[in-house]
CSV table of C-alpha atoms in Angstrom, one decimal:
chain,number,residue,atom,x,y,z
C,1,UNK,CA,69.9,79.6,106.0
C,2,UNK,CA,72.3,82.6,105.3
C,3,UNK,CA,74.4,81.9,102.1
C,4,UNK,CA,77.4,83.9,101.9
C,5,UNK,CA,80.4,83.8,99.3
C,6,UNK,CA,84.0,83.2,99.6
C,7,UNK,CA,86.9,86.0,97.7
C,8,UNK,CA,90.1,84.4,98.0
C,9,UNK,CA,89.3,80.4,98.7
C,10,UNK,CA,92.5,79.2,97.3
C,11,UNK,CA,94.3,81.2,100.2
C,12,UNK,CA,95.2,79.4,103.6
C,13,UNK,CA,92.1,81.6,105.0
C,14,UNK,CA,90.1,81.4,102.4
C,15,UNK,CA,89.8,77.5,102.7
C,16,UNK,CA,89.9,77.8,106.9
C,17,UNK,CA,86.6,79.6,106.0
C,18,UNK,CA,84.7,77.1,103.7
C,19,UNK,CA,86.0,74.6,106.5
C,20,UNK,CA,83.9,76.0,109.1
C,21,UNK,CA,81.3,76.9,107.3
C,22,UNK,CA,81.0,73.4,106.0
C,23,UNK,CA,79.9,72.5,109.5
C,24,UNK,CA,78.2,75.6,110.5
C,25,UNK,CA,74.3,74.9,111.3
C,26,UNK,CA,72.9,78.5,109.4
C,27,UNK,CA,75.1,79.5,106.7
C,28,UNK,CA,75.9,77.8,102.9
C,29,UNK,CA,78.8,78.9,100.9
C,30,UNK,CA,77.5,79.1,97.9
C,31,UNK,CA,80.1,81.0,95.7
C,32,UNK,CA,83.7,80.6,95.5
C,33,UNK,CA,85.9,83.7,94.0
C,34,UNK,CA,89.5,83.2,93.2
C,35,UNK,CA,92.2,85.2,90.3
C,36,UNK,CA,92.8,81.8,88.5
C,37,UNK,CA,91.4,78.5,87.9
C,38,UNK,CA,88.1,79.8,87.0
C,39,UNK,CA,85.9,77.0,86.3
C,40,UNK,CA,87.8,74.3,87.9
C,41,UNK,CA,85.7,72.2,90.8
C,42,UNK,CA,86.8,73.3,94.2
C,43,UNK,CA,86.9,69.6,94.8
C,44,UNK,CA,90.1,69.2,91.8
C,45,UNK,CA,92.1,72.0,93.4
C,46,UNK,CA,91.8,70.2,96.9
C,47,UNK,CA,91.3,66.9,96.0
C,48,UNK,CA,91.1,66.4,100.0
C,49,UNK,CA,87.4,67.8,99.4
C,50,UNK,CA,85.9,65.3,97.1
C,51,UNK,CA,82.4,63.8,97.8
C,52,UNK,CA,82.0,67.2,100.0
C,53,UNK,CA,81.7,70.0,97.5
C,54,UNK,CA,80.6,70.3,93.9
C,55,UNK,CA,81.7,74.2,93.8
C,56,UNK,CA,83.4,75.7,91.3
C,57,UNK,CA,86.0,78.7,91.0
C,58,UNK,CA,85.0,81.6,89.6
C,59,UNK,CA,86.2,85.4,88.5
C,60,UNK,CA,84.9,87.3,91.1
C,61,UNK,CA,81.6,89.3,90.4
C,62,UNK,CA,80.1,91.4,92.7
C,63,UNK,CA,76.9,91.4,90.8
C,64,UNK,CA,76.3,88.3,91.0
C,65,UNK,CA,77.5,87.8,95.2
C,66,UNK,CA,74.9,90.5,95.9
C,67,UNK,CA,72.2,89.2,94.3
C,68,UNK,CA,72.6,85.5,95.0
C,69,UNK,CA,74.4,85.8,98.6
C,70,UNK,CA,73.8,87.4,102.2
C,71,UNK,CA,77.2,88.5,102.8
C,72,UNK,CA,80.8,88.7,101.3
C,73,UNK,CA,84.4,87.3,102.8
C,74,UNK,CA,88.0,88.4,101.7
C,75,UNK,CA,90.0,86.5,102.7
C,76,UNK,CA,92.8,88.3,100.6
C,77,UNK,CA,95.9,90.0,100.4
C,78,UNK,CA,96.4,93.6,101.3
C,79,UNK,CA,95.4,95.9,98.3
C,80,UNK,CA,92.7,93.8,96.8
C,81,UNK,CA,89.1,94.4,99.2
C,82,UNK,CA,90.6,98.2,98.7
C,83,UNK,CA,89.7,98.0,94.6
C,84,UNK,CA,87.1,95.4,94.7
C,85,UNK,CA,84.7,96.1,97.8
C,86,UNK,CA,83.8,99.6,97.4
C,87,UNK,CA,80.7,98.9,95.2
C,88,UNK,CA,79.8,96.9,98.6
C,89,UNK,CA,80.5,99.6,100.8
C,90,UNK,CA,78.3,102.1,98.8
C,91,UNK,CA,75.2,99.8,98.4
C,92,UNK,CA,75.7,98.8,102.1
C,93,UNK,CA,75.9,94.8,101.7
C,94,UNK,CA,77.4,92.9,104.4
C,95,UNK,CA,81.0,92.4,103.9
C,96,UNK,CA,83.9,90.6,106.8
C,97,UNK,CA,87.3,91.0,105.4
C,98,UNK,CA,90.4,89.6,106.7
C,99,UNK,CA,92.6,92.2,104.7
C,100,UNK,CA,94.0,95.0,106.3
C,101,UNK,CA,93.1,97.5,103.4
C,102,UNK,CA,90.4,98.9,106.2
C,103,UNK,CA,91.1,98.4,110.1
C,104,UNK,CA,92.5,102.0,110.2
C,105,UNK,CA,90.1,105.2,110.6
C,106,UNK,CA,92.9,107.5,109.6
C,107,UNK,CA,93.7,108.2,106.1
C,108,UNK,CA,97.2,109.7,106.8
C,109,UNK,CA,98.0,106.6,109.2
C,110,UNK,CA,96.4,104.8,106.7
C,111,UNK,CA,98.6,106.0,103.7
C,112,UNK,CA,101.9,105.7,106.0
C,113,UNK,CA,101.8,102.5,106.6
C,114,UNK,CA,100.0,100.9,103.4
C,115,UNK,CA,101.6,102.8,101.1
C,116,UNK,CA,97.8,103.7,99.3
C,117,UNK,CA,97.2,107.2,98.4
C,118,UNK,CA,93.4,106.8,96.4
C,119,UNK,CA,91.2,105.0,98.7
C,120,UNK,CA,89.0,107.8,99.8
C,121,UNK,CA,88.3,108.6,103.5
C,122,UNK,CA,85.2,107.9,104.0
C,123,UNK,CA,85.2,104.1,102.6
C,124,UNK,CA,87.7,104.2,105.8
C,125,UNK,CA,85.3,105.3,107.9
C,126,UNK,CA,82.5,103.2,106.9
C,127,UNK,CA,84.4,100.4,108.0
C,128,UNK,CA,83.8,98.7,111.8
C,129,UNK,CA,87.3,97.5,113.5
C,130,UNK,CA,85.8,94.6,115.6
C,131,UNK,CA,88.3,92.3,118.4
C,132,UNK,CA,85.2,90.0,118.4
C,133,UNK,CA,85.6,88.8,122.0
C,134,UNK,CA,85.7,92.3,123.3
C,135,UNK,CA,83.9,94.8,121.1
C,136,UNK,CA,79.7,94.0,118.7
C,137,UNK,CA,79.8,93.5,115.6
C,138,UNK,CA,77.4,95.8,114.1
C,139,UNK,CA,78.6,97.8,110.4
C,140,UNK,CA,77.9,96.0,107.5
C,141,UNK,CA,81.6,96.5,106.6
C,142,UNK,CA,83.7,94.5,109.6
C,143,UNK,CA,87.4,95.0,109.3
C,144,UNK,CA,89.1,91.6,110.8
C,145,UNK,CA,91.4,92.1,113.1
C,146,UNK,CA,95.1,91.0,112.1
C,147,UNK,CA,96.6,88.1,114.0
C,148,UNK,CA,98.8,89.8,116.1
C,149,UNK,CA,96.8,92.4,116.8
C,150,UNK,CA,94.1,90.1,118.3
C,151,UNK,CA,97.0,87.9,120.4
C,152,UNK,CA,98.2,92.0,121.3
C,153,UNK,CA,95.2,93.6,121.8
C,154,UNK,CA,93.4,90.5,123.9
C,155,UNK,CA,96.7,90.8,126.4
C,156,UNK,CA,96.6,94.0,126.5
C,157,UNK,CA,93.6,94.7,127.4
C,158,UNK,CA,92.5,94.7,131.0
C,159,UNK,CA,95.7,96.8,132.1
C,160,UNK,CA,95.5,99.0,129.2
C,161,UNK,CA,91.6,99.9,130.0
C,162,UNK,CA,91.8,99.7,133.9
C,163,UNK,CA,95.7,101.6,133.7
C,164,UNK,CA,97.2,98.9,135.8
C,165,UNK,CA,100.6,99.4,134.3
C,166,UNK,CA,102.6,102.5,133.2
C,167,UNK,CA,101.1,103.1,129.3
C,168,UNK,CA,104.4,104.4,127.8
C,169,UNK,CA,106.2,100.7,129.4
C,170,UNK,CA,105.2,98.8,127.2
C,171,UNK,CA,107.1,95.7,124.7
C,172,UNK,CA,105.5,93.2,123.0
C,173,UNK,CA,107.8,90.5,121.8
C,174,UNK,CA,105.5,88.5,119.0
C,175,UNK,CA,106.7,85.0,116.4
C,176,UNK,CA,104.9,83.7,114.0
C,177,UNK,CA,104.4,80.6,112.3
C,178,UNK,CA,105.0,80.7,108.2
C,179,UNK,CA,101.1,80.3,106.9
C,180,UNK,CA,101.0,83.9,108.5
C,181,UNK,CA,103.3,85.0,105.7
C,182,UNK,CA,100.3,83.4,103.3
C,183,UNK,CA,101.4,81.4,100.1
C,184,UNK,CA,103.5,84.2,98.3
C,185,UNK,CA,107.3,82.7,97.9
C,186,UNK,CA,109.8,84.3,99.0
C,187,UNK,CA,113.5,83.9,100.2
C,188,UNK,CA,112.4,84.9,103.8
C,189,UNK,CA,109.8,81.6,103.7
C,190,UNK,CA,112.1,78.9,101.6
C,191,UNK,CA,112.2,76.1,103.6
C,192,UNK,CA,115.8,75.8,104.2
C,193,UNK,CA,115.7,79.5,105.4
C,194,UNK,CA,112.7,78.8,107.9
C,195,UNK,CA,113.7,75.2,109.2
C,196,UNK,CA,116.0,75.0,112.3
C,197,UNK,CA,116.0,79.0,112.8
C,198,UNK,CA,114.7,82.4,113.6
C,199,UNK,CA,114.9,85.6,111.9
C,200,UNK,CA,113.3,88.7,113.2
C,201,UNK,CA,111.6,90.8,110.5
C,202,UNK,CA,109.9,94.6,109.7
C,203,UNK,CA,111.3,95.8,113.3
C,204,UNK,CA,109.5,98.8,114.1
C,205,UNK,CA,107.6,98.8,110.9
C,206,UNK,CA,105.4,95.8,111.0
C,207,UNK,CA,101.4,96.6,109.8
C,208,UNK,CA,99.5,95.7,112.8
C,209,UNK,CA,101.3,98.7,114.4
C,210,UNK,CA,99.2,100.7,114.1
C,211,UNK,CA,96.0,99.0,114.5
C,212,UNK,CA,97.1,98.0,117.8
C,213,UNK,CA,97.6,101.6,119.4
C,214,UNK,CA,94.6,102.6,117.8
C,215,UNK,CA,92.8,100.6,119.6
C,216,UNK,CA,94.9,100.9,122.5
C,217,UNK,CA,94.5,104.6,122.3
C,218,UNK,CA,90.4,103.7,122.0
C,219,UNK,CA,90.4,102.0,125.3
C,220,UNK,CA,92.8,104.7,127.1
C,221,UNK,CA,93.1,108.3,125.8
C,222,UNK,CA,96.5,108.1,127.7
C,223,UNK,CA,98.1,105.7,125.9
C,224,UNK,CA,100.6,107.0,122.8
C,225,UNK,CA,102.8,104.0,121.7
C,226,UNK,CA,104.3,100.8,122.2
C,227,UNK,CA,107.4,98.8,121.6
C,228,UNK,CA,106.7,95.9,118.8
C,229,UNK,CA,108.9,93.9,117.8
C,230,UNK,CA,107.7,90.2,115.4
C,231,UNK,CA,109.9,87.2,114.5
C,232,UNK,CA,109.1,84.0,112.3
C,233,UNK,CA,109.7,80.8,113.5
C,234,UNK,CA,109.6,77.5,112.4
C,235,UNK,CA,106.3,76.1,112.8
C,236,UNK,CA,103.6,76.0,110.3
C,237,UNK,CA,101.0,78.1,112.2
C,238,UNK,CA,100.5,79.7,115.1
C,239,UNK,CA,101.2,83.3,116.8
C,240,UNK,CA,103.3,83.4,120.5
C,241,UNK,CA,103.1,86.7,121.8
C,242,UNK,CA,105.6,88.3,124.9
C,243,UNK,CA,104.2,91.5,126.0
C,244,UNK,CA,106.0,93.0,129.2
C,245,UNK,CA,104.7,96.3,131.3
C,246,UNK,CA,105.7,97.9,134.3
C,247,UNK,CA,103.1,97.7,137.0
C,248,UNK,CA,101.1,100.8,137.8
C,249,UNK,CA,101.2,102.1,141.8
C,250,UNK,CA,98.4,100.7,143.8
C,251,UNK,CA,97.8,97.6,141.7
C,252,UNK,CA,99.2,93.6,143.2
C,253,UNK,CA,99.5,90.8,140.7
C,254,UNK,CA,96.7,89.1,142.6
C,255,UNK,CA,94.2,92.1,141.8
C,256,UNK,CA,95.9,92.0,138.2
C,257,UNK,CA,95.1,88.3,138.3
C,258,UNK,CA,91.4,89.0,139.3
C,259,UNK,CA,91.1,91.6,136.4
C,260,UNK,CA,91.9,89.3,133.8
C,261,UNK,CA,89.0,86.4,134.9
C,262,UNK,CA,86.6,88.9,135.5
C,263,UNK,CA,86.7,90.8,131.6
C,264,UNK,CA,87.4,87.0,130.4
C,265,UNK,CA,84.7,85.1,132.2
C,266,UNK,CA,81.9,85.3,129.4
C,267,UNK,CA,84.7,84.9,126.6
C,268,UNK,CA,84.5,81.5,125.7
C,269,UNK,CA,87.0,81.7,123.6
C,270,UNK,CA,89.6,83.5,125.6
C,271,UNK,CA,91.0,81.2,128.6
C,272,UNK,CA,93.4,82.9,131.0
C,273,UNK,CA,95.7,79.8,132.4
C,274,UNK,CA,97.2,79.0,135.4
C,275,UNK,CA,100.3,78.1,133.8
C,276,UNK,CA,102.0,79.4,130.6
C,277,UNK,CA,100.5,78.5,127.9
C,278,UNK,CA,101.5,76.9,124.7
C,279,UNK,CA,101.5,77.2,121.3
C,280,UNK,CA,100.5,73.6,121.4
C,281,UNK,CA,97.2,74.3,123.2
C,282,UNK,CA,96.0,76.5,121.0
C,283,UNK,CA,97.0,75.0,117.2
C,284,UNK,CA,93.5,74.1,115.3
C,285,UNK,CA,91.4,76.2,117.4
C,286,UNK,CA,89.9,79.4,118.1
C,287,UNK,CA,90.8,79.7,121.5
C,288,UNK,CA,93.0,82.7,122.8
C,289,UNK,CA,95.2,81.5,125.9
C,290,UNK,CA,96.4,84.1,128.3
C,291,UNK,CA,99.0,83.2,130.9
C,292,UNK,CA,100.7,85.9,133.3
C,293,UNK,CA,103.9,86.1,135.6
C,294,UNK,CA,105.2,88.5,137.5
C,295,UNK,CA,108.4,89.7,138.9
C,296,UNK,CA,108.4,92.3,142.0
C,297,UNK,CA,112.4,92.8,141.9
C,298,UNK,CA,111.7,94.7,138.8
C,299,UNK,CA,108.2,95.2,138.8
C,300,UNK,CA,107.6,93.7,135.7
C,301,UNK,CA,104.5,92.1,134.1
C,302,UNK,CA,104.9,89.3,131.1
C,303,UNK,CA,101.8,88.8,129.7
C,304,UNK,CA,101.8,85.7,127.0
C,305,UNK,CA,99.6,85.0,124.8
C,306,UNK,CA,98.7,82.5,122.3
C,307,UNK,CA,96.5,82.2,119.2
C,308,UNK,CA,96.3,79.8,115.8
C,309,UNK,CA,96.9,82.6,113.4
C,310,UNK,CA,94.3,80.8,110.8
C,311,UNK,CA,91.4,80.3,113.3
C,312,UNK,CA,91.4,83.2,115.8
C,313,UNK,CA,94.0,85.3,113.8
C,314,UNK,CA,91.8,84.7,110.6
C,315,UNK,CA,88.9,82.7,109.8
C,316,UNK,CA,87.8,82.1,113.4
C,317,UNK,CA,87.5,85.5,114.7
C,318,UNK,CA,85.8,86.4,111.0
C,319,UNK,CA,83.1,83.9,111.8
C,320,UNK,CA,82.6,85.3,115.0
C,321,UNK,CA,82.1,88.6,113.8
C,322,UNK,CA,79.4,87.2,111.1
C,323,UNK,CA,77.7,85.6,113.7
C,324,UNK,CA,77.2,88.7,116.1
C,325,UNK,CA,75.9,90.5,112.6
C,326,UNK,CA,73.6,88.6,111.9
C,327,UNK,CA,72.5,87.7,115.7
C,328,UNK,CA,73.9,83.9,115.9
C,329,UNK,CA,75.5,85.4,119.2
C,330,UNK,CA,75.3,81.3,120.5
C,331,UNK,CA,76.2,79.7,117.6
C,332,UNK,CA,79.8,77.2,117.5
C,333,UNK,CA,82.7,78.1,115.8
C,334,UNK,CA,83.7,74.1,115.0
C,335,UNK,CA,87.2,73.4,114.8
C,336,UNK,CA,89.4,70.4,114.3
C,337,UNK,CA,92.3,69.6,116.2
C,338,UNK,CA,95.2,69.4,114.2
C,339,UNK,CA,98.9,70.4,113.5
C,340,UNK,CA,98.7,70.8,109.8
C,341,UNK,CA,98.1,74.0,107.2
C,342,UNK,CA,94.3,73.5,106.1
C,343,UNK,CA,95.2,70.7,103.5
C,344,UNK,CA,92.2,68.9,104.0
C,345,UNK,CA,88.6,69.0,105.5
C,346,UNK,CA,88.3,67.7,108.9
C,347,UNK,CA,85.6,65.0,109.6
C,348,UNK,CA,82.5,65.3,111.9
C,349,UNK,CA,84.1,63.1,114.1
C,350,UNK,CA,87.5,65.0,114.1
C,351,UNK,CA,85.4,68.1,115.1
C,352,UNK,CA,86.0,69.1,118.7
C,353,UNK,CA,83.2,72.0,119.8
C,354,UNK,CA,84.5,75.0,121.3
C,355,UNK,CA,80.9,75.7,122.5
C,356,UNK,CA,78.7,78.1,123.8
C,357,UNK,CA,79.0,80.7,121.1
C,358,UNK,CA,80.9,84.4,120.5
C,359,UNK,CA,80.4,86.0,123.5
């Protein structure tokens, strides 16, 4: 039984984390880290987990998480793994973090688009950028994908790496639900400002960027950039992703088609549908669903795609990644079905298995 800690439980990741793990068959969280509340039972906080937990909050230690745990989550805002995982990094202890603070190799990229100009190079390069459905988890230090980077990157993919479209044709139109903003207030996420609208935000300047022609640019040394455009909508959770390409000479959307089932076959939890999918299909789970149309007047590829940005934009994908670490390749990623932000702790019964493991 692997026991691992939490950094950042009061977040809408953090407690997507201690959800699965609650049900997962090898691992215990067994230390909760938070900036406040120190002391207070998990159980008070989230009085939707009485009777389950008898944790308490505490003021994270590192100390104490190395010699008392396997492995380390953040599940934290930009800026903090930065300051408070390096002593991780140098004693190489096992570390998944959601943050972004590490999913680019470049410093000067790196500096650009975080605004950071003391974290060191090589704690950047230390760090494994792993899309858990494509790539092996296999540093000690996984960088977590963001959420629409994985929806992106998981379209993307088989034309990108096969060059069945025309690299420099590419837009990705993506929305996301509010608990992808996280719990910071702000005007942009008051509720009269979110319901009954849409607002496009950081156009041209959003920071999955460039994590998403890095890896673009991993998979095809031909590729050099893409249009990206994001937009909030109404919904509590969730990430809708457009992305459109022009289709490369020689290639047929039935060949296209036959791409996609073939890379996705052993994915279990990436489905490619015959229809469009939903956001509805996908809320609760850690399923990616990949529908595809195409239009020969203009020769035009949409690609959509569809994720829960919690579960396989978050917390999902992370648990994924601890389980190719540490070799429970087969193991279940248990989630329940529901609509809701994580405001409560799912019964066994309410559990639907998406079975058969990471790979």
């Amino acid at each position: 039984m692997k026991k691992v800690a939490i950094v950042g439980i009061r977040g809408y990741s953090g407690l997507e984390l201690f959800r699965i793990f609650y049900y997962h068959p090898e691992v215990e969280v067994t230390k909760i880290y938070a900036t406040s509340h120190y002391g207070e039972k998990l159980s008070e906080r989230f009085p939707q987990l009485e009777g389950l937990t008898d944790l308490t909050i505490s003021e994270f230690n590192e100390e104490e998480i190395m010699a008392e745990c396997d492995a380390v989550f953040f599940a934290t805002s930009a800026g903090v793994s930065q300051k408070l995982a390096l002593t991780f990094i140098d004693k190489n202890f096992p570390v998944i973090d959601l943050s972004g603070d590490f999913r680019l190799a470049d410093l000067e990229i790196y500096n650009k688009w975080y605004k950071n100009t003391k974290l060191k190079n090589e704690y950047l390069l230390s760090a494994q950028y792993n899309l858990a459905d494509i790539g092996q988890a296999k540093a000690n230090y996984i960088a977590n994908p963001g959420c629409y980077a994985t929806a992106t990157l998981l379209a993307l993919y088989p034309l990108v790496k096969n060059e069945m479209i025309d690299l420099d044709s590419i837009i990705v139109d993506a929305k996301s639900g509010l608990s992808g903003a996280g719990k910071g207030l702000s005007d942009a996420s008051h509720f009269v400002n979110v319901v009954n609208n849409m607002s496009m935000y950081k156009i041209n300047s959003h920071q999955h960027i460039p994590e998403i022609a890095q890896q673009l640019k991993i998979w095809n040394s031909n590729f050099q950039a893409l249009q990206f455009s994001t937009s909030l909508i109404p919904v509590s959770r969730g990430i809708f992703v457009s992305s459109y390409a022009k289709v490369a000479a020689d290639f047929d959307f039935e060949t296209i088609k036959n791409a996609y089932e073939q890379v996705y076959a052993t994915k279990n939890f990436v489905r490619i549908r015959r229809q469009m999918p939903q956001l509805s299909d996908v809320i609760g789970t850690n399923f990616c669903d990949i529908g595809l149309a195409y239009n020969p007047v203009t020769n035009v590829l949409s690609v959509v795609s569809v994720i829960d940005n919690l579960m396989k934009g978050a917390a999902g994908q992370a648990v994924q990644n601890f389980n190719q670490l540490f070799g429970y390749g087969s193991k279940t990623v248990p989630a329940p079905i529901t609509t809701s932000v994580p405001r409560y702790l799912a019964t066994k019964s309410e559990i639907t298995s998406l079975a058969r493991g990471t790979e």
